[in-house]
Amino acid sequence: MSPSDGARILVIEDDPAVRRILGRNLGSHGYRVETAGTGREGLDRDPGFHSDLVLLDLGLPDMSGIEVIAELRARTSTPIIVLSVRETEADKVAALNIGADDYVTKPFGIDELLARVRVALRRAARSTTTEPIFRSGPLTIDLARRRVEVDGVEVHLTPTEYALLSALAADAGSVLTERALLQRVWGADYGSEDHYIHVYMGRLRKKIEADPANPRQIRTEPGVGYRLMMNEEP
Ligand code: CA
């Protein structure tokens, strides 16, 4: 039994074929699945079903996926993974900024989706415990002592570099948009100073990545943001 066994997943998707495929595949991996064909139906079902995770299609017939996220976020911190067919990055960024945790672009492979689901559930479980040490591959962050190590060797970060890394660590495994990072690190008045992120991300990667040109710890999600990976292997 894995820790995710029996987790309850609510699928909000108007395409019956995709609903069926998701229901069957998630069910065969031990998840309990409920499906809804409209945004309203999904919102009505969520509280009674006690969702551990919501898979949400952004293009729904009755309301926008963004509105669904806003309503869900007003009452719950349940992880939300957005399913998007849209070519524009703007929809994904808007969904993440309003509170979605991750996205998968259609058409997606079921293995990719299952991996995202596992990470989101693991992260949600971790955030309910007070885990002061973050470990991923060679990277260790002692959040109480503000100490960062790579392969057991201490790395000295400036306060801004540390703030950037700890903001990513707080949501490790999921994507943070540039706007979300700006607001967490520099403050609520920021939002369009993407160049700050680029400068400090470059410096941070030089200190924590074995090969800063091919980062393994902090991945760039082109046009969307950044993801601190949760690597199991050292
Ligand atoms: Ca749709």
Tab-separated table of C-alpha atoms and ligand atoms in Angstrom:
chain	number	residue	atom	x	y	z
A	1	MET	CA	0.000	0.000	0.000
A	2	SER	CA	1.324	3.410	-0.908
A	3	PRO	CA	0.315	6.445	1.176
A	4	SER	CA	-1.857	7.688	-1.690
A	5	ASP	CA	-4.013	4.558	-1.712
A	6	GLY	CA	-7.637	5.395	-1.188
A	7	ALA	CA	-7.179	9.137	-1.733
A	8	ARG	CA	-10.337	10.761	-3.047
A	9	ILE	CA	-10.026	12.509	-6.398
A	10	LEU	CA	-12.734	14.701	-7.867
A	11	VAL	CA	-12.552	14.993	-11.666
A	12	ILE	CA	-14.331	18.039	-13.137
A	13	GLU	CA	-14.310	17.547	-16.892
A	14	ASP	CA	-17.025	17.996	-19.522
A	15	ASP	CA	-15.566	15.558	-22.085
A	16	PRO	CA	-17.170	12.156	-21.290
A	17	ALA	CA	-14.330	10.216	-22.949
A	18	VAL	CA	-11.650	11.943	-20.835
A	19	ARG	CA	-13.827	11.505	-17.723
A	20	ARG	CA	-14.100	7.787	-18.414
A	21	ILE	CA	-10.359	7.334	-19.050
A	22	LEU	CA	-9.437	9.235	-15.896
A	23	GLY	CA	-11.997	7.400	-13.808
A	24	ARG	CA	-10.798	3.997	-14.984
A	25	ASN	CA	-7.064	4.700	-14.675
A	26	LEU	CA	-7.205	6.465	-11.333
A	27	GLY	CA	-9.563	3.782	-10.019
A	28	SER	CA	-7.197	0.995	-11.060
A	29	HIS	CA	-4.419	2.741	-9.088
A	30	GLY	CA	-6.422	2.612	-5.878
A	31	TYR	CA	-7.895	6.106	-5.896
A	32	ARG	CA	-11.547	6.740	-5.139
A	33	VAL	CA	-12.914	8.853	-7.959
A	34	GLU	CA	-15.988	11.005	-8.409
A	35	THR	CA	-16.662	12.828	-11.649
A	36	ALA	CA	-18.602	15.955	-12.548
A	37	GLY	CA	-19.381	17.265	-16.022
A	38	THR	CA	-19.795	20.941	-15.128
A	39	GLY	CA	-18.131	23.418	-12.804
A	40	ARG	CA	-21.243	23.839	-10.691
A	41	GLU	CA	-21.744	20.091	-10.323
A	42	GLY	CA	-18.115	19.741	-9.204
A	43	LEU	CA	-18.376	22.566	-6.672
A	44	ASP	CA	-21.564	21.048	-5.266
A	45	ARG	CA	-19.989	17.602	-5.003
A	46	ASP	CA	-16.634	18.580	-3.464
A	47	PRO	CA	-17.695	19.209	0.157
A	48	GLY	CA	-19.640	15.955	0.557
A	49	PHE	CA	-17.030	13.861	-1.239
A	50	HIS	CA	-14.200	15.330	0.889
A	51	SER	CA	-11.820	15.527	-2.065
A	52	ASP	CA	-8.125	15.001	-1.369
A	53	LEU	CA	-7.349	16.365	-4.827
A	54	VAL	CA	-9.254	17.996	-7.683
A	55	LEU	CA	-8.475	17.457	-11.370
A	56	LEU	CA	-10.046	20.397	-13.172
A	57	ASP	CA	-10.550	20.989	-16.887
A	58	LEU	CA	-10.144	24.705	-17.604
A	59	GLY	CA	-12.654	24.721	-20.474
A	60	LEU	CA	-16.065	23.965	-18.958
A	61	PRO	CA	-19.487	24.667	-20.464
A	62	ASP	CA	-21.093	26.551	-17.571
A	63	MET	CA	-18.309	28.578	-15.965
A	64	SER	CA	-14.608	29.168	-16.441
A	65	GLY	CA	-12.097	26.955	-14.699
A	66	ILE	CA	-10.648	30.095	-13.120
A	67	GLU	CA	-14.005	30.764	-11.408
A	68	VAL	CA	-14.115	27.166	-10.165
A	69	ILE	CA	-10.620	27.543	-8.655
A	70	ALA	CA	-11.606	30.804	-6.958
A	71	GLU	CA	-14.678	29.174	-5.377
A	72	LEU	CA	-12.730	26.105	-4.273
A	73	ARG	CA	-9.933	28.218	-2.799
A	74	ALA	CA	-12.448	30.249	-0.787
A	75	ARG	CA	-13.189	27.133	1.255
A	76	THR	CA	-10.367	24.583	0.910
A	77	SER	CA	-6.639	24.109	0.378
A	78	THR	CA	-7.159	20.775	-1.434
A	79	PRO	CA	-4.576	20.447	-4.222
A	80	ILE	CA	-5.921	21.401	-7.662
A	81	ILE	CA	-4.317	20.142	-10.863
A	82	VAL	CA	-5.541	21.904	-13.971
A	83	LEU	CA	-6.087	20.059	-17.249
A	84	SER	CA	-5.587	22.476	-20.100
A	85	VAL	CA	-5.893	22.114	-23.872
A	86	ARG	CA	-5.313	25.770	-24.422
A	87	GLU	CA	-2.276	26.826	-26.344
A	88	THR	CA	-1.882	30.109	-24.515
A	89	GLU	CA	0.279	30.088	-21.414
A	90	ALA	CA	-1.844	32.920	-19.987
A	91	ASP	CA	-4.638	30.580	-18.864
A	92	LYS	CA	-2.274	28.289	-17.009
A	93	VAL	CA	-0.524	31.237	-15.364
A	94	ALA	CA	-3.890	32.731	-14.339
A	95	ALA	CA	-4.970	29.354	-12.922
A	96	LEU	CA	-1.735	29.000	-10.919
A	97	ASN	CA	-1.863	32.590	-9.698
A	98	ILE	CA	-5.392	32.160	-8.377
A	99	GLY	CA	-4.511	28.994	-6.473
A	100	ALA	CA	-4.109	25.916	-8.699
A	101	ASP	CA	-1.112	23.794	-7.686
A	102	ASP	CA	-0.075	22.352	-11.008
A	103	TYR	CA	-1.169	21.787	-14.585
A	104	VAL	CA	-1.042	19.074	-17.214
A	105	THR	CA	-1.446	19.954	-20.869
A	106	LYS	CA	-3.785	17.807	-22.970
A	107	PRO	CA	-3.178	15.426	-24.558
A	108	PHE	CA	-1.301	14.020	-21.565
A	109	GLY	CA	0.095	10.586	-20.828
A	110	ILE	CA	-1.601	8.826	-17.925
A	111	ASP	CA	1.802	8.091	-16.326
A	112	GLU	CA	2.639	11.802	-16.338
A	113	LEU	CA	-0.718	12.623	-14.767
A	114	LEU	CA	-0.334	9.913	-12.103
A	115	ALA	CA	3.128	11.259	-11.226
A	116	ARG	CA	1.721	14.777	-10.778
A	117	VAL	CA	-1.114	13.431	-8.641
A	118	ARG	CA	1.321	11.559	-6.378
A	119	VAL	CA	3.512	14.644	-5.918
A	120	ALA	CA	0.528	16.889	-5.140
A	121	LEU	CA	-0.862	14.421	-2.572
A	122	ARG	CA	2.582	13.936	-0.998
A	123	ARG	CA	3.057	17.688	-0.748
A	124	ALA	CA	-0.377	18.166	0.829
A	125	ALA	CA	0.403	15.461	3.401
A	126	ARG	CA	3.785	17.025	4.145
A	127	SER	CA	2.364	20.526	4.639
A	128	THR	CA	0.116	19.283	7.440
A	129	THR	CA	3.175	18.128	9.403
A	130	THR	CA	5.844	20.534	10.576
A	131	GLU	CA	8.853	19.213	8.691
A	132	PRO	CA	11.751	21.573	9.371
A	133	ILE	CA	14.199	19.879	6.995
A	134	PHE	CA	13.626	19.783	3.243
A	135	ARG	CA	15.592	17.115	1.337
A	136	SER	CA	15.640	16.527	-2.387
A	137	GLY	CA	18.491	14.696	-4.084
A	138	PRO	CA	21.777	16.337	-2.974
A	139	LEU	CA	19.960	19.429	-1.647
A	140	THR	CA	19.138	19.896	2.053
A	141	ILE	CA	17.440	22.984	3.476
A	142	ASP	CA	17.275	23.334	7.253
A	143	LEU	CA	14.389	25.796	7.434
A	144	ALA	CA	14.733	26.427	11.173
A	145	ARG	CA	18.431	27.301	10.963
A	146	ARG	CA	18.283	28.787	7.430
A	147	ARG	CA	21.122	26.501	6.446
A	148	VAL	CA	21.514	25.052	2.937
A	149	GLU	CA	23.731	22.125	1.991
A	150	VAL	CA	24.548	20.457	-1.298
A	151	ASP	CA	26.105	16.981	-0.980
A	152	GLY	CA	26.655	17.700	2.715
A	153	VAL	CA	28.648	20.893	2.093
A	154	GLU	CA	27.202	24.174	3.345
A	155	VAL	CA	26.300	26.707	0.652
A	156	HIS	CA	26.223	30.383	1.604
A	157	LEU	CA	23.211	32.191	0.163
A	158	THR	CA	22.387	35.885	0.373
A	159	PRO	CA	19.101	36.694	2.173
A	160	THR	CA	17.323	37.198	-1.185
A	161	GLU	CA	18.684	33.957	-2.643
A	162	TYR	CA	17.583	32.132	0.503
A	163	ALA	CA	14.126	33.749	0.380
A	164	LEU	CA	13.734	32.615	-3.235
A	165	LEU	CA	14.806	29.049	-2.438
A	166	SER	CA	12.622	28.763	0.670
A	167	ALA	CA	9.614	30.156	-1.250
A	168	LEU	CA	10.115	27.382	-3.809
A	169	ALA	CA	10.636	24.802	-1.031
A	170	ALA	CA	7.351	25.797	0.637
A	171	ASP	CA	5.576	24.552	-2.500
A	172	ALA	CA	8.116	21.964	-3.614
A	173	GLY	CA	6.914	19.746	-6.415
A	174	SER	CA	4.444	22.257	-7.781
A	175	VAL	CA	4.873	25.199	-10.109
A	176	LEU	CA	5.209	28.759	-8.849
A	177	THR	CA	4.616	31.557	-11.325
A	178	GLU	CA	7.039	34.473	-11.553
A	179	ARG	CA	4.378	36.741	-10.049
A	180	ALA	CA	3.869	34.419	-7.089
A	181	LEU	CA	7.634	34.312	-6.460
A	182	LEU	CA	7.980	38.102	-6.743
A	183	GLN	CA	5.222	38.636	-4.205
A	184	ARG	CA	6.585	36.075	-1.761
A	185	VAL	CA	10.194	37.242	-1.953
A	186	TRP	CA	9.929	40.989	-2.632
A	187	GLY	CA	6.426	41.780	-1.391
A	188	ALA	CA	2.818	42.282	-2.423
A	189	ASP	CA	3.521	45.423	-4.459
A	190	TYR	CA	5.628	43.481	-6.936
A	191	GLY	CA	4.335	41.506	-9.890
A	192	SER	CA	5.928	42.475	-13.191
A	193	GLU	CA	9.633	42.685	-12.308
A	194	ASP	CA	10.444	39.354	-13.966
A	195	HIS	CA	14.070	40.411	-14.415
A	196	TYR	CA	14.567	40.274	-10.620
A	197	ILE	CA	13.649	36.601	-10.741
A	198	HIS	CA	15.939	35.900	-13.679
A	199	VAL	CA	18.939	37.555	-12.021
A	200	TYR	CA	18.510	35.875	-8.651
A	201	MET	CA	17.540	32.514	-10.141
A	202	GLY	CA	20.800	32.579	-12.101
A	203	ARG	CA	22.823	33.273	-8.945
A	204	LEU	CA	20.953	30.661	-6.909
A	205	ARG	CA	21.419	27.988	-9.565
A	206	LYS	CA	25.162	28.674	-9.712
A	207	LYS	CA	25.322	27.861	-6.017
A	208	ILE	CA	23.065	24.815	-5.783
A	209	GLU	CA	23.101	23.146	-9.202
A	210	ALA	CA	25.901	20.791	-10.298
A	211	ASP	CA	25.365	22.101	-13.858
A	212	PRO	CA	23.541	25.463	-13.776
A	213	ALA	CA	22.896	25.267	-17.539
A	214	ASN	CA	20.992	21.985	-17.047
A	215	PRO	CA	19.294	22.492	-13.688
A	216	ARG	CA	18.034	19.386	-11.882
A	217	GLN	CA	16.856	21.031	-8.669
A	218	ILE	CA	14.944	24.067	-9.912
A	219	ARG	CA	13.291	23.385	-13.262
A	220	THR	CA	12.040	26.149	-15.548
A	221	GLU	CA	8.478	25.686	-16.802
A	222	PRO	CA	8.700	27.781	-19.978
A	223	GLY	CA	6.287	30.706	-20.029
A	224	VAL	CA	4.836	29.693	-16.659
A	225	GLY	CA	7.335	29.688	-13.799
A	226	TYR	CA	9.606	27.453	-11.741
A	227	ARG	CA	9.371	24.148	-9.921
A	228	LEU	CA	11.620	22.911	-7.102
A	229	MET	CA	11.871	19.195	-7.798
A	230	MET	CA	11.297	16.563	-5.137
A	231	ASN	CA	14.023	14.112	-6.159
A	232	GLU	CA	14.043	10.840	-4.264
A	233	GLU	CA	17.528	9.763	-5.324
A	234	PRO	CA	20.519	11.497	-3.733
B	1	CA	CA	-13.465	20.927	-21.748
